[in-house]
């Protein structure tokens, strides 16, 4: 069975500090990994996906198959980064499996 | 394009009642998926509709049923509501395998 684990419910960092939101997954094959973000009073939206290897809003995430991880990183946190972040996995044509989410709070 | 729209935004129902939630997909999308998001949890997959048929289903009882119409819009029906059905219900649309776009959700409260 596919599972996504986000060990931190809440992560608080100071503005300008580096951010790392952890995500580990369990799946024996080659999954697609995603990060979704939900800003206050807004809908869930895709932040980035591992296959595109893009940097969105300064965030990057690298798929580490050996450690089955897909941690989200940003070198310098901004106040507008405060939001709920969800890691999600898709295997083949199966639906998205989400983690429980991490609330990122950036303190001015 | 208004994106994915869901109605109603909020709903209060009594235990044992039935509820219908509605979703209009993003223009050009043909696949609709429904998710339940309980408080403090990530979204959990309920089922997915494509070409007016249920294609995949998560671990939800038969009280949860759905429908997709020829215009790709969809309904989620829940019968015999339980207190535990209180949650945010999210609809996501996609074009077969592409990026999923989510609606704002319907907040269902069962009392």
Tab-separated table of C-alpha atoms in Angstrom:
chain	number	residue	atom	x	y	z
A	1	UNK	CA	0.000	0.000	0.000
A	2	UNK	CA	1.129	3.523	-0.706
A	3	UNK	CA	1.680	5.811	2.241
A	4	UNK	CA	2.972	9.347	2.690
A	5	UNK	CA	4.361	10.520	6.016
A	6	UNK	CA	4.916	14.111	7.021
A	7	UNK	CA	6.432	13.887	10.500
A	8	UNK	CA	5.952	17.523	11.490
A	9	UNK	CA	2.478	18.948	12.131
A	10	UNK	CA	3.855	22.434	12.665
A	11	UNK	CA	7.106	24.054	11.643
A	12	UNK	CA	7.964	27.567	12.766
A	13	UNK	CA	10.920	29.443	11.306
A	14	UNK	CA	12.094	33.035	11.299
A	15	UNK	CA	11.927	35.119	8.164
A	16	UNK	CA	15.109	34.652	6.161
A	17	UNK	CA	15.922	31.286	7.727
A	18	UNK	CA	16.126	28.087	5.656
A	19	UNK	CA	13.083	25.833	5.502
A	20	UNK	CA	12.859	22.077	5.100
A	21	UNK	CA	9.519	20.307	5.153
A	22	UNK	CA	9.975	16.568	5.415
A	23	UNK	CA	8.138	13.955	3.388
A	24	UNK	CA	8.742	10.217	3.341
A	25	UNK	CA	6.815	7.711	1.301
A	26	UNK	CA	6.351	3.985	1.058
A	27	UNK	CA	5.903	2.466	-2.364
A	28	UNK	CA	7.935	-0.242	-4.001
A	29	UNK	CA	7.742	1.084	-7.557
A	30	UNK	CA	8.503	4.431	-9.170
A	31	UNK	CA	5.996	6.984	-7.923
A	32	UNK	CA	5.228	10.526	-8.927
A	33	UNK	CA	5.692	12.890	-6.000
A	34	UNK	CA	4.029	16.258	-5.524
A	35	UNK	CA	3.889	19.120	-3.080
A	36	UNK	CA	0.567	20.931	-2.694
A	37	UNK	CA	0.102	24.169	-0.767
A	38	UNK	CA	-2.955	25.729	0.797
A	39	UNK	CA	-2.721	29.391	1.755
A	40	UNK	CA	-5.202	30.822	4.231
A	41	UNK	CA	-8.740	30.869	2.791
A	42	UNK	CA	-7.533	29.575	-0.586
A	43	UNK	CA	-7.906	26.275	-2.353
A	44	UNK	CA	-5.380	23.505	-2.452
A	45	UNK	CA	-2.969	24.090	-5.330
A	46	UNK	CA	-0.020	22.313	-6.839
A	47	UNK	CA	3.321	23.790	-5.817
A	48	UNK	CA	5.668	21.466	-7.635
A	49	UNK	CA	6.100	17.931	-8.943
A	50	UNK	CA	9.303	15.964	-9.005
A	51	UNK	CA	9.235	15.156	-12.710
A	52	UNK	CA	9.356	18.821	-13.701
A	53	UNK	CA	12.388	19.558	-11.508
A	54	UNK	CA	11.340	23.196	-11.309
A	55	UNK	CA	11.861	25.764	-8.600
A	56	UNK	CA	8.556	27.418	-7.724
A	57	UNK	CA	8.482	30.476	-5.444
A	58	UNK	CA	12.027	29.564	-4.430
A	59	UNK	CA	11.042	26.049	-3.311
A	60	UNK	CA	12.756	22.914	-4.577
A	61	UNK	CA	12.301	19.244	-3.829
A	62	UNK	CA	14.461	16.313	-4.835
A	63	UNK	CA	13.227	12.763	-4.993
A	64	UNK	CA	15.601	10.491	-3.080
A	65	UNK	CA	14.629	6.941	-3.965
A	66	UNK	CA	17.218	5.418	-1.617
A	67	UNK	CA	15.746	7.215	1.384
A	68	UNK	CA	12.195	7.271	-0.097
A	69	UNK	CA	12.005	10.961	0.648
A	70	UNK	CA	10.841	14.090	-1.142
A	71	UNK	CA	11.683	16.933	1.217
A	72	UNK	CA	10.662	20.485	0.317
A	73	UNK	CA	13.325	23.141	0.767
A	74	UNK	CA	13.718	26.885	0.519
A	75	UNK	CA	16.919	28.737	1.435
A	76	UNK	CA	15.267	31.904	2.781
A	77	UNK	CA	11.725	31.792	4.177
A	78	UNK	CA	9.330	34.656	3.522
A	79	UNK	CA	6.240	35.591	5.540
A	80	UNK	CA	4.035	34.835	2.537
A	81	UNK	CA	5.240	31.214	2.648
A	82	UNK	CA	3.113	30.628	5.750
A	83	UNK	CA	0.582	27.962	4.721
A	84	UNK	CA	-0.342	24.281	4.949
A	85	UNK	CA	1.867	22.046	2.848
A	86	UNK	CA	0.862	18.568	1.730
A	87	UNK	CA	3.096	15.973	0.171
A	88	UNK	CA	1.321	13.593	-2.212
A	89	UNK	CA	2.161	10.461	-4.166
A	90	UNK	CA	0.691	8.949	-7.292
A	91	UNK	CA	1.588	5.498	-8.573
A	92	UNK	CA	0.731	4.920	-12.179
A	93	UNK	CA	-2.903	5.742	-12.800
A	94	UNK	CA	-3.925	5.600	-9.148
A	95	UNK	CA	-5.355	8.614	-7.344
A	96	UNK	CA	-3.264	10.949	-5.235
A	97	UNK	CA	-2.349	9.765	-1.740
A	98	UNK	CA	-1.736	12.681	0.627
A	99	UNK	CA	0.199	13.067	3.829
A	100	UNK	CA	-1.403	14.734	6.849
A	101	UNK	CA	0.238	18.033	6.091
A	102	UNK	CA	2.645	20.414	7.786
A	103	UNK	CA	1.699	23.918	8.820
A	104	UNK	CA	4.570	26.293	8.090
A	105	UNK	CA	4.610	29.476	10.120
A	106	UNK	CA	7.184	32.117	9.156
A	107	UNK	CA	7.809	34.558	11.963
A	108	UNK	CA	8.777	38.130	11.133
B	1	UNK	CA	-12.358	30.193	-16.503
B	2	UNK	CA	-13.703	29.938	-12.958
B	3	UNK	CA	-11.722	26.783	-12.330
B	4	UNK	CA	-13.306	24.027	-10.271
B	5	UNK	CA	-16.465	25.192	-8.547
B	6	UNK	CA	-18.257	23.402	-5.731
B	7	UNK	CA	-21.641	23.986	-4.142
B	8	UNK	CA	-22.741	24.591	-1.534
B	9	UNK	CA	-19.796	26.037	0.414
B	10	UNK	CA	-21.234	25.080	3.781
B	11	UNK	CA	-23.913	22.630	4.844
B	12	UNK	CA	-25.368	21.443	8.140
B	13	UNK	CA	-27.245	18.147	8.231
B	14	UNK	CA	-28.718	15.907	10.903
B	15	UNK	CA	-27.598	12.340	11.545
B	16	UNK	CA	-29.398	9.889	9.288
B	17	UNK	CA	-30.132	12.436	6.587
B	18	UNK	CA	-28.855	12.354	3.038
B	19	UNK	CA	-26.725	15.005	1.322
B	20	UNK	CA	-25.729	15.852	-2.254
B	21	UNK	CA	-22.658	17.894	-3.073
B	22	UNK	CA	-21.972	19.296	-6.506
B	23	UNK	CA	-18.859	19.969	-8.562
B	24	UNK	CA	-18.243	21.661	-11.900
B	25	UNK	CA	-14.829	20.831	-13.328
B	26	UNK	CA	-12.370	23.217	-14.863
B	27	UNK	CA	-13.092	23.912	-18.517
B	28	UNK	CA	-11.635	21.178	-20.719
B	29	UNK	CA	-11.301	18.630	-17.931
B	30	UNK	CA	-13.037	15.275	-18.200
B	31	UNK	CA	-12.119	13.526	-14.944
B	32	UNK	CA	-13.491	14.354	-11.513
B	33	UNK	CA	-12.201	13.002	-8.217
B	34	UNK	CA	-13.699	13.465	-4.760
B	35	UNK	CA	-11.741	13.658	-1.517
B	36	UNK	CA	-12.731	13.839	2.143
B	37	UNK	CA	-10.566	15.964	4.413
B	38	UNK	CA	-11.234	15.530	8.100
B	39	UNK	CA	-9.918	18.124	10.543
B	40	UNK	CA	-6.148	17.871	10.900
B	41	UNK	CA	-5.832	15.280	8.154
B	42	UNK	CA	-4.804	15.281	4.535
B	43	UNK	CA	-7.364	14.696	1.794
B	44	UNK	CA	-8.493	11.057	1.455
B	45	UNK	CA	-9.602	9.728	-1.902
B	46	UNK	CA	-13.260	8.712	-2.158
B	47	UNK	CA	-13.741	7.946	-5.864
B	48	UNK	CA	-13.043	9.107	-9.381
B	49	UNK	CA	-15.357	9.533	-12.360
B	50	UNK	CA	-14.456	9.458	-16.020
B	51	UNK	CA	-16.817	9.086	-18.967
B	52	UNK	CA	-19.752	9.027	-16.534
B	53	UNK	CA	-18.515	5.913	-14.773
B	54	UNK	CA	-16.856	5.348	-11.427
B	55	UNK	CA	-13.329	4.277	-12.354
B	56	UNK	CA	-11.578	4.029	-9.009
B	57	UNK	CA	-12.755	3.950	-5.431
B	58	UNK	CA	-11.078	4.479	-2.100
B	59	UNK	CA	-11.880	2.816	1.194
B	60	UNK	CA	-15.309	4.337	1.751
B	61	UNK	CA	-18.604	2.546	2.435
B	62	UNK	CA	-21.423	2.224	-0.064
B	63	UNK	CA	-23.220	5.094	1.671
B	64	UNK	CA	-20.945	7.248	-0.473
B	65	UNK	CA	-22.037	7.287	-4.095
B	66	UNK	CA	-21.600	9.577	-7.020
B	67	UNK	CA	-22.513	10.487	-10.507
B	68	UNK	CA	-20.954	12.230	-13.477
B	69	UNK	CA	-23.076	13.960	-16.074
B	70	UNK	CA	-22.449	14.320	-19.823
B	71	UNK	CA	-21.129	17.860	-19.249
B	72	UNK	CA	-18.505	16.316	-16.882
B	73	UNK	CA	-19.981	17.859	-13.757
B	74	UNK	CA	-20.347	15.530	-10.812
B	75	UNK	CA	-22.304	14.884	-7.650
B	76	UNK	CA	-21.318	13.201	-4.415
B	77	UNK	CA	-24.146	11.652	-2.413
B	78	UNK	CA	-23.868	10.466	1.154
B	79	UNK	CA	-26.731	8.520	2.725
B	80	UNK	CA	-27.488	7.829	6.385
B	81	UNK	CA	-25.117	10.535	7.576
B	82	UNK	CA	-22.967	9.870	10.616
B	83	UNK	CA	-21.297	12.399	12.880
B	84	UNK	CA	-17.976	11.119	11.539
B	85	UNK	CA	-18.900	12.244	8.039
B	86	UNK	CA	-18.335	15.837	9.124
B	87	UNK	CA	-15.448	17.055	6.986
B	88	UNK	CA	-14.369	19.235	4.101
B	89	UNK	CA	-15.242	17.544	0.817
B	90	UNK	CA	-12.954	18.439	-2.051
B	91	UNK	CA	-13.518	17.982	-5.731
B	92	UNK	CA	-10.578	17.849	-8.117
B	93	UNK	CA	-10.705	17.825	-11.892
B	94	UNK	CA	-8.097	16.838	-14.427
B	95	UNK	CA	-7.662	15.875	-18.032
B	96	UNK	CA	-6.898	12.180	-17.726
B	97	UNK	CA	-3.620	11.905	-15.827
B	98	UNK	CA	-2.707	15.566	-15.957
B	99	UNK	CA	-2.385	17.947	-13.016
B	100	UNK	CA	-5.376	17.910	-10.676
B	101	UNK	CA	-7.047	21.236	-9.899
B	102	UNK	CA	-9.018	21.491	-6.671
B	103	UNK	CA	-12.177	23.333	-5.763
B	104	UNK	CA	-12.670	25.348	-2.603
B	105	UNK	CA	-14.524	22.492	-0.999
B	106	UNK	CA	-17.829	21.999	0.772
B	107	UNK	CA	-17.750	22.055	4.568
B	108	UNK	CA	-20.255	19.462	5.802
B	109	UNK	CA	-21.253	19.446	9.450
B	110	UNK	CA	-23.384	16.584	10.749
B	111	UNK	CA	-25.164	17.241	14.038
